[in-house]
PDB file of C-alpha atoms in Angstrom:
ATOM      1  CA  MET A 464       2.159  -2.053 -40.897  1.00 51.00           C
ATOM      2  CA  SER A 465      -1.766  -2.840 -41.584  1.00 50.00           C
ATOM      3  CA  CYS A 466      -4.836  -0.686 -41.438  1.00 45.00           C
ATOM      4  CA  CYS A 467      -7.692  -2.389 -40.572  1.00 44.00           C
ATOM      5  CA  PRO A 468     -10.826  -1.979 -38.216  1.00 40.00           C
ATOM      6  CA  SER A 469     -11.293  -5.841 -38.975  1.00 43.00           C
ATOM      7  CA  ARG A 470     -10.157  -8.662 -41.078  1.00 46.00           C
ATOM      8  CA  SER A 471     -13.075  -9.611 -42.529  1.00 49.00           C
ATOM      9  CA  GLY A 472     -15.476  -8.467 -45.200  1.00 54.00           C
ATOM     10  CA  ALA A 473     -15.590  -5.198 -46.259  1.00 61.00           C
ATOM     11  CA  ARG A 474     -13.349  -3.694 -43.996  1.00 65.00           C
ATOM     12  CA  ALA A 475     -10.466  -6.080 -44.268  1.00 67.00           C
ATOM     13  CA  GLY A 476      -6.829  -4.406 -43.794  1.00 73.00           C
ATOM     14  CA  ILE A 477      -4.107  -4.308 -45.704  1.00 71.00           C
ATOM     15  CA  PHE A 478      -0.555  -5.748 -44.664  1.00 73.00           C
ATOM     16  CA  LEU A 479       2.452  -4.393 -46.072  1.00 74.00           C
ATOM     17  CA  ASN A 480       5.365  -6.838 -45.061  1.00 73.00           C
ATOM     18  CA  ALA A 481       7.960  -4.184 -47.090  1.00 77.00           C
ATOM     19  CA  ASP A 482      10.423  -1.678 -45.233  1.00 84.00           C
ATOM     20  CA  PRO A 483       9.221   1.532 -46.314  1.00 83.00           C
ATOM     21  CA  ASN A 484      12.792   2.736 -45.339  1.00 85.00           C
ATOM     22  CA  ALA A 485      14.158   0.716 -48.313  1.00 84.00           C
ATOM     23  CA  PRO A 486      15.460   2.291 -51.364  1.00 81.00           C
ATOM     24  CA  ASN A 487      13.495   0.341 -53.424  1.00 77.00           C
ATOM     25  CA  PHE A 488       9.888   0.475 -51.389  1.00 80.00           C
ATOM     26  CA  LYS A 489       7.079  -0.394 -53.398  1.00 75.00           C
ATOM     27  CA  VAL A 490       3.492  -1.455 -52.241  1.00 75.00           C
ATOM     28  CA  PRO A 491       2.828  -4.791 -53.620  1.00 67.00           C
ATOM     29  CA  ASP A 492      -0.877  -4.650 -53.149  1.00 63.00           C
ATOM     30  CA  LEU A 493      -1.385  -1.833 -55.172  1.00 64.00           C
ATOM     31  CA  LEU A 494       0.196  -2.777 -58.411  1.00 60.00           C
ATOM     32  CA  PRO A 495      -0.691  -5.983 -60.748  1.00 63.00           C
ATOM     33  CA  PRO A 496       2.501  -8.519 -60.364  1.00 67.00           C
ATOM     34  CA  GLU A 497       5.021  -7.402 -62.750  1.00 67.00           C
ATOM     35  CA  GLN A 498       4.277  -9.875 -65.359  1.00 67.00           C
ATOM     36  CA  ILE A 499       0.609  -8.860 -65.761  1.00 70.00           C
ATOM     37  CA  SER A 500       0.352  -5.579 -67.636  1.00 75.00           C
ATOM     38  CA  ALA A 501      -2.407  -2.683 -66.814  1.00 71.00           C
ATOM     39  CA  VAL A 502      -3.993  -4.401 -69.948  1.00 74.00           C
ATOM     40  CA  ARG A 503      -4.502  -7.844 -68.685  1.00 78.00           C
ATOM     41  CA  ALA A 504      -5.713  -6.824 -65.196  1.00 75.00           C
ATOM     42  CA  GLU A 505      -8.625  -4.629 -67.173  1.00 78.00           C
ATOM     43  CA  ARG A 506      -9.300  -7.915 -69.011  1.00 81.00           C
ATOM     44  CA  ARG A 507      -9.182 -10.225 -65.922  1.00 79.00           C
ATOM     45  CA  GLN A 508     -11.467  -7.874 -64.463  1.00 79.00           C
ATOM     46  CA  ARG A 509     -13.954  -7.985 -67.343  1.00 80.00           C
ATOM     47  CA  LEU A 510     -13.568 -11.835 -67.612  1.00 81.00           C
ATOM     48  CA  ARG A 511     -14.830 -12.137 -64.054  1.00 77.00           C
ATOM     49  CA  GLU A 512     -17.504  -9.648 -64.285  1.00 77.00           C
ATOM     50  CA  ALA A 513     -18.770 -12.063 -67.400  1.00 75.00           C
ATOM     51  CA  VAL A 514     -18.473 -15.157 -64.790  1.00 71.00           C
ATOM     52  CA  ASP A 515     -20.170 -13.414 -62.537  1.00 71.00           C
ATOM     53  CA  GLY A 516     -22.681 -12.477 -65.056  1.00 68.00           C
ATOM     54  CA  ALA A 517     -23.365 -16.437 -65.085  1.00 63.00           C
ATOM     55  CA  THR A 518     -23.708 -17.143 -61.762  1.00 61.00           C
ATOM     56  CA  ALA A 519     -27.009 -14.622 -60.999  1.00 59.00           C
ATOM     57  CA  ALA A 520     -28.184 -17.699 -58.421  1.00 56.00           C
ATOM     58  CA  PHE A 521     -25.488 -17.645 -56.489  1.00 57.00           C
ATOM     59  CA  GLU A 522     -24.744 -13.877 -56.371  1.00 56.00           C
ATOM     60  CA  LYS A 523     -28.404 -13.523 -54.486  1.00 64.00           C
ATOM     61  CA  SER A 524     -26.942 -15.065 -51.129  1.00 64.00           C
ATOM     62  CA  PRO A 525     -25.324 -12.538 -48.646  1.00 65.00           C
ATOM     63  CA  GLN A 526     -21.996 -14.358 -48.921  1.00 63.00           C
ATOM     64  CA  ALA A 527     -21.548 -14.358 -52.548  1.00 59.00           C
ATOM     65  CA  LYS A 528     -22.718 -10.268 -51.835  1.00 62.00           C
ATOM     66  CA  GLN A 529     -19.583  -9.484 -49.123  1.00 63.00           C
ATOM     67  CA  LEU A 530     -17.596 -11.649 -52.008  1.00 64.00           C
ATOM     68  CA  ASP A 531     -18.297  -9.550 -54.686  1.00 66.00           C
ATOM     69  CA  ASP A 532     -18.023  -6.047 -52.550  1.00 70.00           C
ATOM     70  CA  SER A 533     -14.490  -7.135 -51.102  1.00 70.00           C
ATOM     71  CA  PHE A 534     -13.240  -7.792 -54.564  1.00 71.00           C
ATOM     72  CA  ASN A 535     -14.136  -4.561 -56.117  1.00 71.00           C
ATOM     73  CA  LEU A 536     -12.847  -2.662 -53.106  1.00 69.00           C
ATOM     74  CA  ALA A 537      -9.302  -4.445 -53.515  1.00 69.00           C
ATOM     75  CA  TYR A 538      -9.771  -3.548 -57.639  1.00 67.00           C
ATOM     76  CA  ARG A 539     -10.471   0.256 -56.861  1.00 68.00           C
ATOM     77  CA  LEU A 540      -7.626   0.278 -54.354  1.00 64.00           C
ATOM     78  CA  MET A 541      -5.105  -1.415 -56.423  1.00 63.00           C
ATOM     79  CA  SER A 542      -6.032   1.002 -59.634  1.00 65.00           C
ATOM     80  CA  SER A 543      -6.388   4.101 -56.890  1.00 70.00           C
ATOM     81  CA  PRO A 544      -3.840   6.836 -58.199  1.00 76.00           C
ATOM     82  CA  LYS A 545      -4.598   8.249 -54.631  1.00 76.00           C
ATOM     83  CA  ALA A 546      -3.686   5.260 -52.885  1.00 73.00           C
ATOM     84  CA  ARG A 547      -0.739   4.731 -54.131  1.00 79.00           C
ATOM     85  CA  GLU A 548       0.069   8.506 -53.435  1.00 86.00           C
ATOM     86  CA  ALA A 549      -0.253   7.995 -49.669  1.00 86.00           C
ATOM     87  CA  PHE A 550       2.680   5.202 -49.445  1.00 88.00           C
ATOM     88  CA  ALA A 551       4.313   7.515 -51.901  1.00 89.00           C
ATOM     89  CA  LEU A 552       7.139   8.600 -49.126  1.00 93.00           C
ATOM     90  CA  ASP A 553       9.632  10.002 -51.563  1.00 92.00           C
ATOM     91  CA  LYS A 554       6.865  12.923 -52.026  1.00 92.00           C
ATOM     92  CA  GLU A 555       8.207  14.028 -48.133  1.00 95.00           C
ATOM     93  CA  PRO A 556      10.761  16.358 -47.864  1.00 96.00           C
ATOM     94  CA  ALA A 557      14.371  14.866 -46.667  1.00 96.00           C
ATOM     95  CA  SER A 558      14.062  16.889 -43.058  1.00 97.00           C
ATOM     96  CA  VAL A 559      10.402  15.494 -42.860  1.00 97.00           C
ATOM     97  CA  ARG A 560      12.148  11.625 -43.270  1.00 97.00           C
ATOM     98  CA  ASP A 561      14.713  12.672 -40.530  1.00 97.00           C
ATOM     99  CA  ARG A 562      12.525  13.752 -38.004  1.00 97.00           C
ATOM    100  CA  TYR A 563      10.845  10.737 -37.831  1.00 97.00           C
ATOM    101  CA  GLY A 564      13.966   8.636 -38.543  1.00 96.00           C
ATOM    102  CA  ARG A 565      15.266   6.821 -40.789  1.00 95.00           C
ATOM    103  CA  THR A 566      14.358   3.107 -39.758  1.00 94.00           C
ATOM    104  CA  ARG A 567      11.645   1.062 -40.608  1.00 93.00           C
ATOM    105  CA  PHE A 568       9.366   2.030 -37.961  1.00 95.00           C
ATOM    106  CA  GLY A 569      10.159   5.858 -38.325  1.00 96.00           C
ATOM    107  CA  GLN A 570       9.071   5.485 -41.729  1.00 96.00           C
ATOM    108  CA  CYS A 571       6.135   3.213 -40.878  1.00 95.00           C
ATOM    109  CA  CYS A 572       4.955   6.332 -38.712  1.00 97.00           C
ATOM    110  CA  LEU A 573       5.191   8.825 -41.238  1.00 97.00           C
ATOM    111  CA  MET A 574       3.110   6.656 -43.612  1.00 94.00           C
ATOM    112  CA  ALA A 575       0.590   6.602 -40.846  1.00 95.00           C
ATOM    113  CA  ARG A 576       0.505  10.106 -40.892  1.00 96.00           C
ATOM    114  CA  ARG A 577      -0.075  10.059 -44.971  1.00 95.00           C
ATOM    115  CA  LEU A 578      -2.829   7.301 -44.577  1.00 92.00           C
ATOM    116  CA  ILE A 579      -4.581   9.378 -42.216  1.00 93.00           C
ATOM    117  CA  GLU A 580      -4.013  12.416 -43.724  1.00 93.00           C
ATOM    118  CA  ALA A 581      -5.513  10.715 -47.132  1.00 89.00           C
ATOM    119  CA  GLY A 582      -8.640   9.644 -45.261  1.00 88.00           C
ATOM    120  CA  VAL A 583      -7.906   5.966 -43.651  1.00 87.00           C
ATOM    121  CA  ARG A 584      -9.602   5.754 -40.818  1.00 89.00           C
ATOM    122  CA  PHE A 585      -7.401   3.092 -38.850  1.00 91.00           C
ATOM    123  CA  VAL A 586      -3.646   2.512 -39.265  1.00 93.00           C
ATOM    124  CA  THR A 587      -1.852   0.086 -36.880  1.00 94.00           C
ATOM    125  CA  VAL A 588       2.136   0.424 -36.940  1.00 94.00           C
ATOM    126  CA  ASN A 589       4.102  -2.573 -35.497  1.00 92.00           C
ATOM    127  CA  MET A 590       7.298  -2.038 -34.433  1.00 91.00           C
ATOM    128  CA  PHE A 591       8.920  -5.273 -35.032  1.00 88.00           C
ATOM    129  CA  GLU A 592       7.521  -8.453 -37.217  1.00 84.00           C
ATOM    130  CA  THR A 593      10.142 -10.999 -35.139  1.00 85.00           C
ATOM    131  CA  VAL A 594      11.776 -10.807 -32.051  1.00 83.00           C
ATOM    132  CA  PHE A 595      14.069 -13.755 -33.385  1.00 85.00           C
ATOM    133  CA  ASP A 596      17.814 -12.258 -34.092  1.00 84.00           C
ATOM    134  CA  GLU A 597      16.784  -8.637 -34.076  1.00 85.00           C
ATOM    135  CA  ILE A 598      17.205  -5.357 -32.242  1.00 88.00           C
ATOM    136  CA  THR A 599      13.588  -5.367 -30.331  1.00 91.00           C
ATOM    137  CA  TRP A 600      11.695  -4.577 -27.132  1.00 92.00           C
ATOM    138  CA  ASP A 601      12.213  -8.265 -26.243  1.00 93.00           C
ATOM    139  CA  ILE A 602      15.236  -7.865 -23.851  1.00 93.00           C
ATOM    140  CA  HIS A 603      15.452 -11.194 -22.402  1.00 94.00           C
ATOM    141  CA  GLY A 604      19.276 -10.368 -22.567  1.00 92.00           C
ATOM    142  CA  SER A 605      21.050 -13.826 -24.246  1.00 89.00           C
ATOM    143  CA  ARG A 606      20.593 -14.243 -27.669  1.00 88.00           C
ATOM    144  CA  PRO A 607      18.548 -14.152 -30.133  1.00 90.00           C
ATOM    145  CA  PHE A 608      16.616 -11.945 -28.118  1.00 91.00           C
ATOM    146  CA  THR A 609      17.890  -7.690 -27.094  1.00 90.00           C
ATOM    147  CA  ASP A 610      19.909  -6.634 -24.077  1.00 90.00           C
ATOM    148  CA  ILE A 611      19.153  -3.346 -22.121  1.00 90.00           C
ATOM    149  CA  GLN A 612      22.224  -1.740 -23.515  1.00 90.00           C
ATOM    150  CA  GLU A 613      20.623  -2.376 -27.163  1.00 91.00           C
ATOM    151  CA  MET A 614      17.477  -1.369 -26.090  1.00 90.00           C
ATOM    152  CA  SER A 615      18.578   1.837 -24.381  1.00 92.00           C
ATOM    153  CA  LYS A 616      20.836   2.613 -27.125  1.00 93.00           C
ATOM    154  CA  LEU A 617      18.596   1.769 -30.343  1.00 93.00           C
ATOM    155  CA  VAL A 618      15.396   0.447 -29.682  1.00 93.00           C
ATOM    156  CA  ALA A 619      13.944   3.296 -26.848  1.00 94.00           C
ATOM    157  CA  PRO A 620      15.361   6.053 -28.878  1.00 96.00           C
ATOM    158  CA  ASN A 621      13.898   5.206 -32.282  1.00 96.00           C
ATOM    159  CA  PHE A 622      10.718   4.747 -30.876  1.00 96.00           C
ATOM    160  CA  ASP A 623      10.885   8.130 -29.005  1.00 96.00           C
ATOM    161  CA  GLN A 624      12.190  10.069 -32.344  1.00 97.00           C
ATOM    162  CA  ALA A 625       9.340   8.736 -34.281  1.00 97.00           C
ATOM    163  CA  TYR A 626       6.467   8.784 -31.754  1.00 96.00           C
ATOM    164  CA  SER A 627       7.114  12.187 -30.659  1.00 97.00           C
ATOM    165  CA  ALA A 628       7.575  12.948 -34.660  1.00 97.00           C
ATOM    166  CA  LEU A 629       3.868  11.658 -35.180  1.00 97.00           C
ATOM    167  CA  LEU A 630       2.188  13.889 -32.496  1.00 97.00           C
ATOM    168  CA  GLU A 631       4.065  16.904 -33.358  1.00 97.00           C
ATOM    169  CA  ASP A 632       3.439  16.191 -37.444  1.00 97.00           C
ATOM    170  CA  LEU A 633      -0.580  15.630 -36.463  1.00 97.00           C
ATOM    171  CA  LYS A 634      -1.066  18.757 -34.608  1.00 96.00           C
ATOM    172  CA  ALA A 635       1.529  20.970 -37.156  1.00 96.00           C
ATOM    173  CA  ARG A 636      -1.482  19.684 -39.893  1.00 96.00           C
ATOM    174  CA  GLY A 637      -4.492  20.277 -38.128  1.00 96.00           C
ATOM    175  CA  LEU A 638      -4.768  16.247 -37.544  1.00 97.00           C
ATOM    176  CA  TYR A 639      -4.231  15.785 -34.004  1.00 96.00           C
ATOM    177  CA  GLN A 640      -7.655  16.790 -32.552  1.00 95.00           C
ATOM    178  CA  SER A 641      -9.396  14.273 -34.819  1.00 95.00           C
ATOM    179  CA  THR A 642      -6.960  11.520 -34.644  1.00 96.00           C
ATOM    180  CA  ILE A 643      -6.403   9.218 -31.586  1.00 96.00           C
ATOM    181  CA  VAL A 644      -2.690   7.926 -30.884  1.00 96.00           C
ATOM    182  CA  THR A 645      -1.862   5.099 -28.821  1.00 96.00           C
ATOM    183  CA  ALA A 646       1.243   3.347 -27.917  1.00 96.00           C
ATOM    184  CA  MET A 647       0.900  -0.031 -25.912  1.00 94.00           C
ATOM    185  CA  GLY A 648       2.039  -3.330 -26.058  1.00 91.00           C
ATOM    186  CA  GLU A 649       0.692  -6.473 -24.143  1.00 89.00           C
ATOM    187  CA  PHE A 650       2.909  -6.498 -20.947  1.00 91.00           C
ATOM    188  CA  GLY A 651       5.686  -4.700 -19.301  1.00 92.00           C
ATOM    189  CA  ARG A 652       9.154  -6.372 -18.021  1.00 94.00           C
ATOM    190  CA  THR A 653      10.360  -7.259 -14.866  1.00 95.00           C
ATOM    191  CA  PRO A 654      11.958  -4.584 -12.764  1.00 92.00           C
ATOM    192  CA  LYS A 655      14.767  -6.880 -11.719  1.00 93.00           C
ATOM    193  CA  ILE A 656      17.639  -8.209 -14.260  1.00 93.00           C
ATOM    194  CA  ASN A 657      17.900 -11.981 -14.828  1.00 94.00           C
ATOM    195  CA  PRO A 658      21.260 -13.264 -14.740  1.00 94.00           C
ATOM    196  CA  ALA A 659      21.560 -12.966 -18.783  1.00 93.00           C
ATOM    197  CA  GLY A 660      21.411  -9.240 -17.866  1.00 90.00           C
ATOM    198  CA  GLY A 661      17.939  -8.736 -19.269  1.00 93.00           C
ATOM    199  CA  ARG A 662      14.498  -8.366 -18.080  1.00 94.00           C
ATOM    200  CA  ASP A 663      11.909 -10.916 -18.901  1.00 95.00           C
ATOM    201  CA  HIS A 664       8.139 -10.582 -18.952  1.00 95.00           C
ATOM    202  CA  HIS A 665       5.929  -9.404 -16.557  1.00 95.00           C
ATOM    203  CA  PRO A 666       2.285  -9.044 -17.015  1.00 92.00           C
ATOM    204  CA  GLY A 667       2.209  -7.613 -13.255  1.00 92.00           C
ATOM    205  CA  VAL A 668       2.571  -3.608 -14.477  1.00 93.00           C
ATOM    206  CA  TRP A 669       3.676  -1.454 -17.591  1.00 92.00           C
ATOM    207  CA  SER A 670       2.703   1.535 -19.121  1.00 92.00           C
ATOM    208  CA  ILE A 671       0.938   2.872 -22.583  1.00 94.00           C
ATOM    209  CA  LEU A 672       0.449   6.471 -24.227  1.00 95.00           C
ATOM    210  CA  MET A 673      -2.442   7.920 -25.385  1.00 96.00           C
ATOM    211  CA  GLY A 674      -3.257  11.240 -26.773  1.00 95.00           C
ATOM    212  CA  GLY A 675      -5.597  12.909 -29.480  1.00 96.00           C
ATOM    213  CA  GLY A 676      -8.965  13.988 -29.820  1.00 95.00           C
ATOM    214  CA  PRO A 677     -10.493  14.499 -26.491  1.00 96.00           C
ATOM    215  CA  ILE A 678      -7.817  12.765 -24.453  1.00 96.00           C
ATOM    216  CA  GLN A 679      -6.248  15.482 -22.619  1.00 93.00           C
ATOM    217  CA  GLY A 680      -2.285  15.187 -22.707  1.00 88.00           C
ATOM    218  CA  GLY A 681       0.243  15.766 -20.243  1.00 91.00           C
ATOM    219  CA  ARG A 682      -1.631  13.591 -17.641  1.00 94.00           C
ATOM    220  CA  ILE A 683      -0.625  10.580 -15.971  1.00 95.00           C
ATOM    221  CA  VAL A 684      -2.523   8.280 -14.430  1.00 96.00           C
ATOM    222  CA  GLY A 685      -2.108   5.898 -11.660  1.00 94.00           C
ATOM    223  CA  GLU A 686       2.137   5.212 -10.615  1.00 94.00           C
ATOM    224  CA  SER A 687       3.338   1.365  -9.345  1.00 95.00           C
ATOM    225  CA  ASP A 688       5.318   0.350  -6.691  1.00 95.00           C
ATOM    226  CA  GLU A 689       8.831   1.439  -5.569  1.00 94.00           C
ATOM    227  CA  LEU A 690       9.907  -1.243  -7.528  1.00 93.00           C
ATOM    228  CA  GLY A 691       8.080  -0.935 -10.741  1.00 92.00           C
ATOM    229  CA  TYR A 692       6.326  -4.677  -9.638  1.00 94.00           C
ATOM    230  CA  ILE A 693       2.898  -4.066  -8.817  1.00 94.00           C
ATOM    231  CA  PRO A 694       0.710  -1.386  -9.325  1.00 94.00           C
ATOM    232  CA  LYS A 695       0.556   1.517  -6.285  1.00 95.00           C
ATOM    233  CA  THR A 696      -2.396   3.761  -6.809  1.00 95.00           C
ATOM    234  CA  ARG A 697      -5.117   3.639  -9.578  1.00 95.00           C
ATOM    235  CA  PRO A 698      -4.673   0.756 -11.306  1.00 94.00           C
ATOM    236  CA  VAL A 699      -6.134   0.195 -14.891  1.00 94.00           C
ATOM    237  CA  VAL A 700      -6.937  -2.697 -16.824  1.00 92.00           C
ATOM    238  CA  SER A 701      -6.990  -3.480 -20.608  1.00 92.00           C
ATOM    239  CA  GLY A 702     -10.763  -3.292 -20.839  1.00 93.00           C
ATOM    240  CA  GLU A 703     -10.837   0.206 -19.694  1.00 96.00           C
ATOM    241  CA  VAL A 704      -8.029   1.521 -22.042  1.00 95.00           C
ATOM    242  CA  ALA A 705     -10.834  -0.222 -24.586  1.00 95.00           C
ATOM    243  CA  ALA A 706     -13.602   1.752 -23.148  1.00 96.00           C
ATOM    244  CA  THR A 707     -11.379   4.895 -23.484  1.00 96.00           C
ATOM    245  CA  ILE A 708     -10.612   4.647 -26.906  1.00 96.00           C
ATOM    246  CA  PHE A 709     -14.198   4.079 -27.833  1.00 95.00           C
ATOM    247  CA  ARG A 710     -15.903   7.197 -25.757  1.00 96.00           C
ATOM    248  CA  ALA A 711     -12.590   9.370 -27.744  1.00 96.00           C
ATOM    249  CA  LEU A 712     -13.776   8.050 -30.956  1.00 94.00           C
ATOM    250  CA  GLY A 713     -17.735   9.109 -29.976  1.00 94.00           C
ATOM    251  CA  LEU A 714     -18.876   5.490 -29.082  1.00 95.00           C
ATOM    252  CA  ASP A 715     -20.713   4.331 -26.372  1.00 95.00           C
ATOM    253  CA  PRO A 716     -18.268   1.376 -25.009  1.00 94.00           C
ATOM    254  CA  HIS A 717     -21.124  -0.020 -23.436  1.00 93.00           C
ATOM    255  CA  LYS A 718     -23.282  -0.016 -26.766  1.00 93.00           C
ATOM    256  CA  ASP A 719     -24.535  -4.034 -27.770  1.00 93.00           C
ATOM    257  CA  LEU A 720     -23.264  -5.244 -30.986  1.00 89.00           C
ATOM    258  CA  PRO A 721     -25.488  -8.378 -32.610  1.00 89.00           C
ATOM    259  CA  GLY A 722     -23.509 -11.549 -31.734  1.00 87.00           C
ATOM    260  CA  PRO A 723     -23.960 -15.400 -31.956  1.00 87.00           C
ATOM    261  CA  GLN A 724     -27.443 -16.871 -31.832  1.00 86.00           C
ATOM    262  CA  GLY A 725     -28.370 -13.389 -31.398  1.00 84.00           C
ATOM    263  CA  ARG A 726     -27.004 -12.714 -28.034  1.00 89.00           C
ATOM    264  CA  PRO A 727     -25.544  -8.605 -27.675  1.00 90.00           C
ATOM    265  CA  ILE A 728     -21.863  -8.017 -26.927  1.00 91.00           C
ATOM    266  CA  PRO A 729     -20.800  -5.061 -25.826  1.00 90.00           C
ATOM    267  CA  LEU A 730     -18.300  -2.604 -27.088  1.00 92.00           C
ATOM    268  CA  ALA A 731     -16.454  -3.087 -23.462  1.00 93.00           C
ATOM    269  CA  ASP A 732     -17.528  -5.425 -20.332  1.00 92.00           C
ATOM    270  CA  TYR A 733     -20.558  -3.300 -18.442  1.00 91.00           C
ATOM    271  CA  SER A 734     -18.315  -3.023 -15.426  1.00 93.00           C
ATOM    272  CA  LEU A 735     -15.932  -1.262 -16.901  1.00 94.00           C
ATOM    273  CA  GLN A 736     -15.643   2.520 -17.535  1.00 95.00           C
ATOM    274  CA  PRO A 737     -13.130   5.271 -19.724  1.00 96.00           C
ATOM    275  CA  ILE A 738     -10.431   6.339 -17.693  1.00 96.00           C
ATOM    276  CA  LYS A 739     -12.292   9.742 -16.568  1.00 95.00           C
ATOM    277  CA  GLU A 740      -9.140  10.996 -15.893  1.00 96.00           C
ATOM    278  CA  LEU A 741      -8.161  11.497 -19.598  1.00 96.00           C
ATOM    279  CA  PHE A 742     -11.034  13.478 -20.480  1.00 95.00           C
TER     280      PHE A 742
END
């Protein structure tokens, strides 16, 4: 799980390589290591400030300012009671945690709601860390991958439970109209069963879910052929999805950003438009 508009500069993300469904769940980056007391952490902060004072010439450069801003942001986050409170799933009623599902993905979706509620502006939840020797969507059929039975009995129900709970919870708390919620992957699965009893990678057609903010729910855009192999009507490309998200966030998808050598780069390709059927 991460919350990160980008991976560099002042908006670098926090990556939680921990299971929020574990009884001893902690967020390591919000507290100093166990061997470092709060007093020592504060002392190290003061020492760094003293070192910074001796490098005034270096700090005049933009790179140094970015480094300093990033460190101070990280330190404020580590020492912030509000940040620790957002990760405290034990504050949630048992009934709410049960509604999301007592799984890693379910509790990560609940944590995502808490982070949004606390003011975090971008949250990513990855359902699995690896596809090897775990029950995942990677249903090739033979080990170390998952088969269709495991997908239908475990993976899909866990997703349905957690994702629907997240949408309902956001609506109940008045957050749905100001939050874009998208569930997607990078490709689909072959419509035919392979010899191992599974389905392989298939980039020809797959589905995503979008909702929240100005995006209208209860709509289906496009359909596949009778085999689920290629789009039959209204194919949508990935750039249109990006343009749709930008539009839903109130951004012009064709706004130019500064690029290398001063060349402008649009948020989305000029030839692509948001999916108008969703608005």
